[in-house]
Coordinates of C-alpha atoms in Angstrom, one line a residue:
M1 CA -19.2 20.2 -1.3
T2 CA -18.1 20.3 2.4
L3 CA -15.8 17.5 3.3
Q4 CA -17.2 15.0 5.7
N5 CA -17.0 11.3 6.4
K6 CA -20.5 10.6 5.1
R7 CA -21.6 8.2 2.4
I8 CA -22.0 10.2 -0.9
P9 CA -25.7 10.4 -1.8
D10 CA -26.6 8.5 -4.9
A11 CA -27.8 11.6 -6.8
E12 CA -24.5 13.4 -6.1
F13 CA -22.4 10.4 -6.9
Y14 CA -24.0 9.8 -10.3
K15 CA -23.8 13.5 -11.2
I16 CA -20.0 13.4 -10.5
R17 CA -19.8 10.2 -12.4
E18 CA -21.1 11.7 -15.6
E19 CA -18.1 14.1 -15.6
V20 CA -15.6 11.4 -14.6
L21 CA -16.5 9.2 -17.5
T22 CA -15.9 12.0 -20.1
Q23 CA -12.3 12.5 -19.0
W24 CA -11.0 10.1 -21.7
P25 CA -12.9 8.5 -24.7
T26 CA -12.7 5.0 -23.2
G27 CA -15.0 6.1 -20.3
K28 CA -18.0 5.9 -22.7
D29 CA -17.6 2.1 -22.7
V30 CA -18.3 1.7 -19.0
D31 CA -21.8 0.2 -18.4
L32 CA -22.3 -0.4 -14.7
D33 CA -25.0 -3.1 -14.9
E34 CA -23.1 -5.0 -17.6
S35 CA -19.9 -4.7 -15.6
I36 CA -21.5 -6.1 -12.5
A37 CA -22.8 -9.0 -14.6
F38 CA -19.3 -9.7 -15.9
H39 CA -17.9 -9.8 -12.3
K40 CA -20.6 -12.3 -11.4
S41 CA -19.6 -14.5 -14.3
L42 CA -16.1 -14.8 -13.0
P43 CA -15.2 -18.2 -11.3
E44 CA -14.4 -17.9 -7.6
H45 CA -10.7 -18.6 -8.1
K46 CA -10.3 -15.3 -10.0
V47 CA -11.9 -13.2 -7.2
F48 CA -9.4 -11.5 -4.9
S49 CA -11.6 -11.1 -1.9
K50 CA -12.5 -14.8 -1.8
K51 CA -8.9 -15.9 -2.0
L52 CA -7.9 -13.5 0.8
I53 CA -10.7 -14.7 3.1
D54 CA -9.8 -18.3 2.4
A55 CA -6.1 -17.6 3.2
K56 CA -7.1 -15.8 6.4
Q57 CA -9.2 -18.7 7.6
K58 CA -6.4 -21.1 6.8
G59 CA -3.7 -19.0 8.4
I60 CA -1.5 -19.0 5.3
T61 CA 0.4 -16.2 3.6
L62 CA -0.1 -15.6 -0.2
V63 CA 2.6 -14.2 -2.4
Q64 CA 2.1 -11.4 -4.9
P65 CA 4.6 -9.5 -7.1
R66 CA 4.5 -6.0 -8.8
A67 CA 4.5 -5.9 -12.6
G68 CA 3.3 -3.8 -15.4
V69 CA 4.2 -3.1 -19.1
A70 CA 2.7 -1.0 -21.9
L71 CA 1.0 -3.5 -24.2
I72 CA -1.8 -5.9 -23.6
H73 CA -0.1 -8.9 -25.2
D74 CA 3.1 -8.3 -23.3
Q75 CA 1.2 -7.8 -20.0
I76 CA -0.5 -11.1 -20.5
E77 CA 2.8 -12.8 -21.2
L78 CA 4.4 -11.2 -18.1
L79 CA 1.5 -12.2 -15.8
T80 CA 1.3 -15.7 -17.2
Y81 CA 5.0 -16.2 -16.6
L82 CA 4.7 -15.0 -13.0
Q83 CA 1.6 -17.2 -12.5
N84 CA 3.1 -20.3 -13.9
K85 CA 6.9 -20.0 -13.3
G86 CA 6.8 -17.6 -10.3
E87 CA 4.0 -19.6 -8.6
A88 CA 2.3 -16.3 -7.7
D89 CA -0.9 -16.7 -5.6
L90 CA -2.1 -13.2 -6.6
L91 CA -1.2 -11.0 -9.5
P92 CA -0.8 -7.3 -10.0
T93 CA -1.2 -4.8 -12.8
T94 CA 1.0 -1.9 -12.1
I95 CA -0.1 1.3 -13.8
D96 CA 2.2 3.6 -15.7
S97 CA 3.3 7.1 -14.4
Y98 CA 1.4 9.1 -17.1
T99 CA -1.9 7.4 -16.2
R100 CA -1.2 8.1 -12.5
Q101 CA -1.0 11.8 -13.3
N102 CA -4.1 11.6 -15.6
R103 CA -2.0 12.4 -18.6
Y104 CA -3.7 10.0 -21.0
E105 CA -2.5 11.7 -24.2
E106 CA 1.1 11.0 -23.2
A107 CA 0.2 7.4 -22.2
D108 CA -1.3 7.0 -25.7
N109 CA 2.0 8.2 -27.2
G110 CA 3.8 5.6 -25.0
I111 CA 1.6 2.8 -26.4
R112 CA 2.4 3.8 -29.9
E113 CA 6.2 4.1 -29.2
S114 CA 6.1 0.7 -27.5
M115 CA 4.5 -0.9 -30.6
K116 CA 7.1 0.8 -32.7
E117 CA 10.1 -0.2 -30.6
R118 CA 8.7 -3.6 -29.8
R119 CA 9.4 -3.2 -26.1
S120 CA 7.6 -1.3 -23.3
M121 CA 8.3 2.4 -23.3
L122 CA 6.1 2.9 -20.3
N123 CA 6.8 1.9 -16.7
G124 CA 3.4 0.2 -16.3
F125 CA 0.1 -0.7 -17.9
P126 CA -2.0 2.3 -19.3
A127 CA -5.4 0.8 -18.3
V128 CA -7.5 3.9 -19.1
N129 CA -6.1 4.0 -22.7
H130 CA -6.6 0.2 -23.2
G131 CA -10.2 0.6 -21.9
V132 CA -12.7 -1.9 -20.6
Q133 CA -12.1 -4.6 -23.3
G134 CA -8.4 -4.3 -23.1
C135 CA -8.6 -4.9 -19.3
R136 CA -10.9 -7.9 -19.8
Q137 CA -8.3 -9.5 -22.1
L138 CA -6.0 -9.7 -19.0
I139 CA -8.8 -11.0 -16.7
N140 CA -9.9 -13.7 -19.2
A141 CA -6.3 -14.8 -20.0
L142 CA -5.2 -15.5 -16.4
D143 CA -6.4 -18.0 -13.8
T144 CA -5.3 -15.9 -10.8
P145 CA -7.0 -12.9 -9.2
I146 CA -5.5 -9.6 -10.4
Q147 CA -5.1 -6.3 -8.5
V148 CA -4.7 -2.7 -9.8
R149 CA -1.5 -1.1 -8.2
H150 CA -0.7 2.4 -9.0
G151 CA -0.1 5.7 -7.1
T152 CA -2.8 8.0 -8.5
P153 CA -4.1 11.0 -6.5
D154 CA -7.2 11.2 -8.7
A155 CA -8.0 7.6 -9.6
R156 CA -11.7 7.9 -10.4
L157 CA -11.6 7.2 -14.1
L158 CA -9.0 4.5 -13.6
T159 CA -11.2 2.8 -11.0
E160 CA -14.3 3.0 -13.3
I161 CA -12.5 1.4 -16.2
T162 CA -10.6 -1.3 -14.3
Y163 CA -13.6 -2.3 -12.3
A164 CA -15.6 -2.6 -15.5
G165 CA -12.7 -4.5 -16.9
G166 CA -13.0 -7.2 -14.2
F167 CA -10.2 -6.4 -11.7
T168 CA -11.3 -7.6 -8.3
S169 CA -8.8 -5.6 -6.1
Y170 CA -7.7 -2.0 -6.0
E171 CA -4.9 -0.3 -4.1
G172 CA -4.6 3.2 -2.7
G173 CA -6.3 5.9 -0.7
G174 CA -6.7 9.6 -0.2
I175 CA -3.7 9.9 2.2
S176 CA -1.4 7.2 1.0
Y177 CA -1.7 8.1 -2.6
N178 CA -1.2 11.8 -2.0
L179 CA 1.4 12.8 0.6
P180 CA 4.0 10.2 -0.5
Y181 CA 3.4 10.7 -4.2
A182 CA 2.3 14.3 -5.0
K183 CA 3.7 17.7 -4.1
N184 CA 0.8 20.2 -4.7
V185 CA -2.5 18.3 -4.3
P186 CA -4.6 19.4 -1.3
M187 CA -5.7 16.7 1.1
E188 CA -9.4 17.7 0.8
K189 CA -9.3 16.9 -2.9
T190 CA -7.7 13.5 -2.6
I191 CA -10.0 12.4 0.2
R192 CA -13.0 13.5 -1.8
D193 CA -11.8 11.8 -4.9
W194 CA -11.1 8.6 -3.0
Q195 CA -14.5 8.7 -1.4
Y196 CA -15.7 8.4 -5.0
V197 CA -13.5 5.3 -5.5
D198 CA -14.8 3.8 -2.3
R199 CA -18.4 4.6 -3.0
L200 CA -18.1 3.0 -6.5
T201 CA -16.7 -0.1 -4.7
G202 CA -19.6 0.1 -2.3
I203 CA -22.1 0.1 -5.2
Y204 CA -20.5 -3.0 -6.6
E205 CA -20.7 -4.6 -3.1
E206 CA -24.4 -3.8 -2.8
A207 CA -25.0 -5.5 -6.1
G208 CA -23.3 -8.7 -4.8
V209 CA -19.8 -8.1 -6.2
S210 CA -17.1 -7.8 -3.4
I211 CA -14.0 -5.9 -4.6
N212 CA -11.0 -5.8 -2.3
R213 CA -9.6 -2.4 -1.3
E214 CA -6.1 -2.0 -0.1
P215 CA -4.7 1.3 1.4
Y216 CA -1.1 1.7 0.5
G217 CA 0.9 0.7 3.6
P218 CA 4.5 1.6 3.1
L219 CA 3.9 5.3 2.4
T220 CA 7.4 6.8 1.7
G221 CA 8.9 3.3 2.2
T222 CA 11.9 4.3 4.4
L223 CA 12.0 4.5 8.2
V224 CA 8.3 5.0 8.6
P225 CA 7.4 4.2 12.3
P226 CA 4.6 1.6 12.6
C227 CA 2.3 4.0 14.4
I228 CA 2.3 6.4 11.4
S229 CA 1.6 3.8 8.7
H230 CA -1.0 2.2 11.1
A231 CA -2.8 5.5 11.6
V232 CA -3.0 6.1 7.9
A233 CA -4.2 2.5 7.2
I234 CA -6.9 2.8 9.9
I235 CA -8.1 6.2 8.7
E236 CA -8.3 5.0 5.1
A237 CA -10.1 1.8 6.2
L238 CA -12.7 3.9 8.1
L239 CA -13.2 6.2 5.1
A240 CA -13.7 3.2 2.8
A241 CA -16.1 1.4 5.2
E242 CA -18.3 4.5 5.4
Q243 CA -18.7 4.4 1.6
G244 CA -19.8 0.7 1.7
V245 CA -16.5 -1.2 1.2
K246 CA -16.7 -4.6 2.9
N247 CA -13.3 -6.2 2.1
I248 CA -10.2 -4.2 3.2
T249 CA -6.5 -5.2 3.3
V250 CA -4.4 -2.9 5.5
G251 CA -0.6 -2.9 4.8
Y252 CA 2.7 -2.3 6.4
G253 CA 6.2 -1.9 4.9
Q254 CA 9.1 -4.0 6.4
C255 CA 11.3 -2.0 8.8
G256 CA 13.8 -4.8 9.3
N257 CA 13.6 -5.6 13.0
L258 CA 11.9 -9.0 13.3
V259 CA 10.1 -8.3 16.6
Q260 CA 8.9 -4.9 15.6
D261 CA 7.7 -6.1 12.2
V262 CA 5.8 -9.1 13.6
A263 CA 4.3 -6.9 16.3
A264 CA 3.4 -4.3 13.6
I265 CA 1.4 -6.8 11.4
R266 CA -0.4 -8.3 14.3
T267 CA -1.4 -5.0 15.9
L268 CA -2.3 -3.6 12.5
E269 CA -5.2 -6.1 12.1
E270 CA -6.1 -5.8 15.7
L271 CA -6.3 -2.0 15.8
T272 CA -8.0 -1.7 12.4
N273 CA -10.7 -4.1 13.6
E274 CA -10.9 -2.1 16.9
Y275 CA -11.7 1.2 15.2
I276 CA -13.8 -0.4 12.4
Q277 CA -16.1 -2.0 15.0
K278 CA -16.1 1.0 17.3
S279 CA -17.4 3.1 14.4
G280 CA -20.2 0.6 13.8
Y281 CA -19.0 -1.2 10.7
D282 CA -19.6 -4.7 11.9
D283 CA -19.6 -6.6 8.6
V284 CA -16.2 -5.5 7.2
V285 CA -13.5 -8.2 6.7
I286 CA -9.9 -7.0 7.5
T287 CA -6.8 -8.8 6.1
T288 CA -3.2 -7.7 6.1
V289 CA -0.4 -7.3 3.6
F290 CA 3.3 -7.2 4.4
H291 CA 5.5 -5.3 1.9
Q292 CA 9.1 -6.6 1.6
W293 CA 11.9 -4.1 2.1
M294 CA 11.0 -0.8 0.3
G295 CA 14.4 1.0 0.8
G296 CA 17.6 0.7 -1.1
F297 CA 18.8 -2.7 -2.2
P298 CA 22.3 -4.1 -2.4
Q299 CA 23.8 -4.2 -6.0
D300 CA 25.0 -7.8 -5.4
E301 CA 22.3 -10.3 -6.4
A302 CA 23.1 -12.8 -3.7
K303 CA 22.9 -10.1 -1.0
A304 CA 19.6 -8.9 -2.6
F305 CA 18.2 -12.4 -2.2
G306 CA 19.2 -12.2 1.5
V307 CA 17.1 -9.1 1.9
I308 CA 14.2 -10.8 0.1
S309 CA 14.5 -13.9 2.3
W310 CA 14.5 -11.9 5.5
G311 CA 11.3 -10.2 4.3
S312 CA 9.8 -13.6 3.4
A313 CA 10.6 -15.0 6.8
T314 CA 9.1 -12.0 8.6
A315 CA 5.9 -12.2 6.5
A316 CA 5.5 -15.9 7.4
L317 CA 6.2 -15.4 11.1
S318 CA 3.8 -12.4 11.3
K319 CA 1.1 -14.5 9.6
A320 CA 0.3 -11.7 7.2
T321 CA -2.5 -12.6 4.8
K322 CA -0.3 -11.8 1.8
V323 CA 3.2 -10.5 1.1
I324 CA 4.3 -8.1 -1.7
V325 CA 7.5 -9.6 -3.2
K326 CA 10.7 -7.8 -4.3
T327 CA 13.2 -9.0 -6.9
P328 CA 17.0 -9.4 -6.9
H329 CA 17.2 -6.7 -9.5
E330 CA 15.7 -3.9 -7.4
A331 CA 19.0 -1.9 -7.3
A332 CA 19.2 -2.0 -11.1
G333 CA 15.7 -0.6 -12.0
V334 CA 12.7 -2.4 -13.6
P335 CA 13.3 -6.2 -13.1
T336 CA 13.0 -8.8 -15.8
M337 CA 10.1 -11.2 -15.5
E338 CA 12.7 -14.0 -14.8
A339 CA 14.0 -12.0 -11.8
N340 CA 10.5 -11.3 -10.6
A341 CA 9.7 -15.0 -10.7
Q342 CA 12.9 -15.8 -8.8
G343 CA 11.8 -13.4 -6.0
L344 CA 8.4 -15.1 -5.9
R345 CA 9.9 -18.6 -5.7
C346 CA 12.4 -17.5 -3.1
T347 CA 9.6 -16.0 -1.0
K348 CA 7.3 -19.0 -1.4
Q349 CA 10.1 -21.4 -0.3
L350 CA 10.7 -19.5 2.9
I351 CA 7.0 -19.1 3.7
T352 CA 6.4 -22.8 3.2
M353 CA 9.4 -23.7 5.5
L354 CA 8.1 -21.3 8.2
S355 CA 4.4 -21.9 7.8
D356 CA 4.1 -24.0 11.0
Q357 CA 6.4 -21.8 13.1
A358 CA 5.4 -19.1 15.5
C359 CA 7.2 -16.0 16.7
T360 CA 7.1 -16.1 20.5
A361 CA 9.9 -13.6 21.4
D362 CA 9.6 -12.4 25.0
N363 CA 9.6 -8.7 24.0
L364 CA 7.0 -9.2 21.3
E365 CA 4.1 -8.2 23.6
E366 CA 6.0 -5.1 24.8
E367 CA 6.5 -4.0 21.2
K368 CA 2.9 -4.6 20.4
E369 CA 1.8 -2.4 23.3
V370 CA 4.2 0.4 22.2
I371 CA 2.6 0.3 18.7
R372 CA -0.9 0.2 20.1
R373 CA -0.3 3.2 22.4
E374 CA 1.3 5.3 19.7
T375 CA -1.2 4.5 17.0
R376 CA -4.2 5.2 19.2
C377 CA -2.6 8.5 20.2
I378 CA -2.5 9.7 16.5
V379 CA -5.9 8.3 15.4
D380 CA -7.7 9.6 18.5
K381 CA -6.2 13.1 18.0
C382 CA -7.4 13.0 14.3
F383 CA -10.9 12.3 15.6
E384 CA -10.6 15.1 18.1
L385 CA -9.4 17.6 15.5
G386 CA -12.4 16.7 13.3
E387 CA -14.8 16.9 16.2
G388 CA -15.7 13.3 15.5
D389 CA -15.4 13.3 11.7
I390 CA -12.3 11.4 10.6
A391 CA -12.2 12.9 7.1
V392 CA -12.1 16.5 8.5
G393 CA -9.8 15.5 11.3
T394 CA -7.3 13.9 8.9
V395 CA -7.0 17.1 6.8
R396 CA -6.5 19.2 9.9
A397 CA -4.0 16.7 11.4
V398 CA -1.8 16.8 8.3
L399 CA -1.8 20.6 8.2
A400 CA -1.0 20.7 12.0
G401 CA 1.7 18.0 11.7
V402 CA -0.2 15.6 14.0
L403 CA -0.1 13.1 11.1
D404 CA 3.4 13.6 9.7
I405 CA 4.9 11.2 7.2
P406 CA 8.7 11.1 7.0
F407 CA 10.4 12.2 3.8
A408 CA 7.0 12.8 2.0
P409 CA 7.3 15.2 -1.0
S410 CA 3.9 16.9 -0.4
R411 CA 4.1 20.6 0.6
F412 CA 1.1 20.0 2.8
N413 CA 3.0 17.5 4.9
A414 CA 4.8 19.0 7.9
G415 CA 8.0 17.0 7.5
R416 CA 9.1 17.8 11.1
M417 CA 9.1 14.3 12.5
L418 CA 12.4 12.4 12.3
P419 CA 12.8 8.6 12.7
A420 CA 15.9 6.7 13.5
R421 CA 16.7 3.1 14.4
D422 CA 17.5 1.9 17.9
N423 CA 20.4 -0.4 18.8
N424 CA 18.4 -3.4 17.7
G425 CA 17.3 -1.9 14.4
A426 CA 13.7 -1.1 15.5
I427 CA 12.5 2.3 14.2
R428 CA 11.9 4.9 16.9
I429 CA 11.1 8.6 16.8
L430 CA 14.1 10.9 17.2
E431 CA 12.1 14.2 16.8
K432 CA 8.3 14.2 17.2
G433 CA 7.6 17.6 15.6
N434 CA 3.9 18.3 16.3
M435 CA 2.9 14.7 16.7
P436 CA 0.7 14.3 19.9
F437 CA 3.0 12.0 21.8
T438 CA 3.1 12.3 25.6
K439 CA 6.4 12.9 27.5
E440 CA 6.3 9.2 28.5
M441 CA 6.1 8.0 24.9
M442 CA 9.0 10.3 23.8
D443 CA 11.1 9.3 26.8
F444 CA 10.8 5.7 25.7
N445 CA 11.7 6.5 22.1
R446 CA 14.6 8.7 23.1
S447 CA 15.9 6.2 25.6
K448 CA 16.0 3.5 22.9
I449 CA 17.9 5.8 20.5
D450 CA 20.3 7.0 23.3
E451 CA 21.2 3.3 23.9
R452 CA 22.3 3.1 20.3
A453 CA 24.2 6.4 20.6
A454 CA 26.1 5.1 23.7
A455 CA 27.0 1.9 21.9
E456 CA 28.3 3.8 18.9
K457 CA 30.0 6.4 21.1
R458 CA 28.3 9.4 19.4
K459 CA 25.4 11.7 20.1
S460 CA 21.8 11.1 19.0
S461 CA 21.5 13.2 15.9
F462 CA 20.2 13.6 12.3
Q463 CA 23.4 11.9 11.1
M464 CA 21.9 8.6 12.4
V465 CA 18.8 9.2 10.1
I466 CA 21.1 9.6 7.1
D467 CA 23.2 6.6 8.0
D468 CA 20.0 4.4 8.4
V469 CA 18.6 5.4 5.0
Y470 CA 21.6 4.0 3.2
A471 CA 22.4 1.1 5.5
I472 CA 20.6 -1.8 3.7
S473 CA 22.2 -0.9 0.4
K474 CA 25.5 -1.3 2.2
G475 CA 24.6 -4.7 3.6
R476 CA 23.4 -3.6 7.1
L477 CA 20.2 -2.7 8.9
V478 CA 21.5 -0.1 11.3
G479 CA 23.7 2.7 9.9
R480 CA 26.7 2.3 12.2
P481 CA 29.8 4.5 11.9
Q482 CA 32.8 2.8 10.3
G483 CA 34.7 0.7 12.9
L484 CA 31.5 -0.5 14.5
R485 CA 30.4 -2.5 11.5

């Protein structure tokens, strides 16, 4: 099949679907008509898309954690605690690493070991192994909408089972769940596989069941310039819309500079709507998600709460539709459910306090225009490389280094672009690699980094990048040399 950004024909889709459902025995339990009927039986307060639309209309920011364990009973207990004690507005089910790599036999072993040890021996919920009825146990037990969060390059069977199980939101995309997560998976394959995910979502939509789709915003999570994550979000939104998806949440990972982060969330929705409407998808609802700090966390719990609070304040001031919440135990590994609930309550308190406030910094408009200009430059070049087809253009752009995600492990990613913070902590571009920026754009980025270099009495260099990666875990945003801290 030649890659193109065209809706998969029904005959072709259902032929592929026959093979997908045989990848693990639980696939045989998926009945599309019965699954659609189950979704239609759910009360409105359990439907992700409805809650997002309501929040967008009211201008409020919803809070959502990450969480996933191996066994159904334990996952219900965990999510119930986060719902009741953490006051979560939206809930996740984070999928385990074996399932993400389609290694279902090993996930099965993990379930058995978890039952034997009476604690989770997997780092998430093996939804494919638990099957449709196992997923429905979660949906029926909770009063809050639940999303599937994972990191799977080929998520087709996982999508089938979790949709049939009643999940009403699904994260990921063909770029964002490839380059930051995988080393050897070609872009053509993940885009095709995620076109299947989006077409399945479109089929549910056409039957009257609106399932929310969320491209993964933070990418590699560290020092990702807004223009790059915006470009990926916009492309994945366009790919999803072509397959019939109507409810899309585009995301962005906190960079740490308040003005840049607020400008990023506001321009993300604006630019996504711009390209969605320009491409003729007039009935797609776009919402936003702000991810709290994705880099290293301080070991000290009080300092960790400071990082969470800053992310909470930024999410509130940016008016993101929802925020993904971190915990004070991030530096220690998988958090306890108590720590997860603490992070939620901390975030909710800050959002409530700032709900009626607005960010009106004088330089906000300037920063928004920088992000608009740089994002359009990347997305438009992707269209150009694909001769109007964004799917083709994306593959070519990645191979050419036009779309270059910093620190991504994929061998298909160029890895030549280098980001660094400026003197105020905003993320700029130190080396553009093959990204299609004009001399004017690069002069702006370099001038901002040079201002920092002058303040720190050193040359602009790769050492700044290294210093910035570790800065937050050492209690700062900008990686200053000793003596300037």
